[in-house]
Amino acid sequence: MEPPPGLPVPPGLRRRSDSQGSASSRSSEARAVLRQRVVQLVACMEDLSSDEEAQEEVSRTLDKAFLLCGKRSVPEEEDFRLHVVTWNVGTAQPPDDVSSLLLLDSEGAAPDVYVIGLQEVNSKVLNFISDMTFDDPWSSFFMDTLAPLGYVKLTSIRMQGLLLLVFAQHCHVPFVRDIQASYTRTGIYGYWGNKGGVSVRMSFYGHLICFLNCHLPAHMEYASQRLDDFEHILETQEFETETAPRILDHKVLFWFGDLNFRIADHGMHFLREAISNKRFHLLWEKDQLNMAKKKEAFLKDFQEGPLRFKPTYKYDLHSVNYDSREQRTWLSFHGKKRKPAWTDRILWRVKGDAHDASDQEAEPEQEAEPAEPKEPEPSVRVTLESYASHMSYGISDHKPVTGTFSLELKKLHTNPLVIIQAEGEWSADWDALVTYSTQEPFPSSTWDWIGLYKVGFRSHMDYVTYMWVKDDEVSCTDEVVQVYVSRDEIPVLGGEFLLCYFSSNLKSIIGVSPPFQISRSMSAPQEGVTPESVNGMDKSDLLGSPDEF
């Protein structure tokens, strides 16, 4: 899984020498068979009695040759590593370090995609207004942590205390398309967003994947309400697309969050004894989510790894001790200790696996006309590599949970939609040109834009400047489009940069240029001089950010 030519290789990126070797071996075998077919053709032609027979034999042999070549060109399945994090952070600020949470110290291959779902992010009025204007502290923290390692934030969505972030390695960015986000409130009968679900859907190398981060109602007695709310989210949350307008329409769905399911029946003493002796299996049958999966049809296709880690709730802050509050009664209020529970969970569902309840329909009363056969959906295999809690984090009364998955799939897209590059030498001393060409049709828009980014940028909104594709176009042919860049837009201090083509309709970057150098301007200030603006007013001051349109 190599990056496009000219792009940096992020740390830990897998190089598939074994698969390349096997592909080379298969290619040699195919050529040997093809040579054998040609020899047979020549031998047959010598014995044929007419030109018509010769033509038929040539045709049959070429058909076989093309078939061999076609089989050889079928893309092979590849493995992609996905790391999912769920954490109820209890309104706390980010910790100093999340290396173990993100597997940054792991010796294995680096994840291709990070999906981070948080609950109870501080959503007090002043914090929320500030976060609407600037990135919230948690988003900034994860971007600052992952960007230097070669990851780009693809998108995020926030609904009060619920936050969902999706990152991908730089080399995958042009192949993650049609990104959309949605949310559903379930608090106070659907009018308040303290509970509910936020989701992100996307096409990953042509395969439709959805991520759903939920915070469901708390307390032991509300198990039925949790199920009702989750079913409501699945049935009502929609995306603006015909291919997969609802959550369950996607090929792969990851469902995670503070789901708040508890362990029923068992008393506090039995729970703590089982946990202390690591006999977690004694508690599985009374886990409310496990019990619901056996009864509720809409849950039966969801899979989860074994709960071989301690229940993740409720802990004393900055501790590995479960709730140690003293019981007290005051004005008929009973301050009861919370029983430990696996409230924080990660599940997944692959559409079409086992019995897919969403696809089951009643038998029609009358015989319908036979429908045209549909092409089978490309397969995606999801394998759980690890499912664990992280006890070292104590900023809230929940411990974070992570799931690391292998996604085995065939790349349905192997080329970016747009090839883009900087023309000639760039400097703030003269105007410049950007050239791009489209590799296949896509729904372009007058709001498409090209951004200039520093190498190591954090998200698509981390641009230095940008150009509207249509407004700044200076020439266009069937092959290449040129876009004008004023020297006033080019950083005078220079450095290493790259260009990205952002599609407004697909809500994603669909083309990334190789890195290139911008020369330091002759009018640049001396070292140590940092004026507020050397080039004058920024283009965004005149036109506004592209995210506003």
Coordinates of N, CA and C in Angstrom, one line a residue, residues 30 100 143 155 204 364-365 373 378 418 471 485:
A30 N 1.9 -16.1 -16.0 CA 0.9 -15.8 -17.1 C 1.6 -15.6 -18.4
S100 N -0.1 5.5 24.6 CA -0.6 4.2 24.7 C -2.0 4.0 24.1
M143 N -5.2 16.6 16.8 CA -4.6 17.0 15.6 C -3.1 17.3 15.8
T155 N -12.5 14.7 8.9 CA -13.8 15.4 9.3 C -14.0 15.2 10.8
F204 N -14.4 4.6 1.4 CA -13.0 4.3 1.6 C -12.6 3.4 0.5
P364 N -44.0 -11.7 -0.9 CA -45.0 -11.0 -1.6 C -46.2 -11.9 -1.8
E365 N -47.5 -11.3 -1.7 CA -48.7 -12.1 -1.9 C -48.8 -12.6 -3.3
P373 N -30.9 -9.1 -12.4 CA -29.9 -9.5 -11.4 C -28.9 -8.4 -11.0
P378 N -19.0 -5.6 -3.4 CA -17.7 -5.9 -3.1 C -17.5 -6.3 -1.6
V418 N -8.2 13.7 -9.2 CA -7.5 14.9 -9.7 C -6.0 14.7 -9.6
D471 N -13.1 30.7 -10.5 CA -12.9 32.1 -10.6 C -11.5 32.4 -11.0
V485 N -2.4 32.1 -9.5 CA -2.1 32.4 -8.1 C -1.3 33.7 -8.0

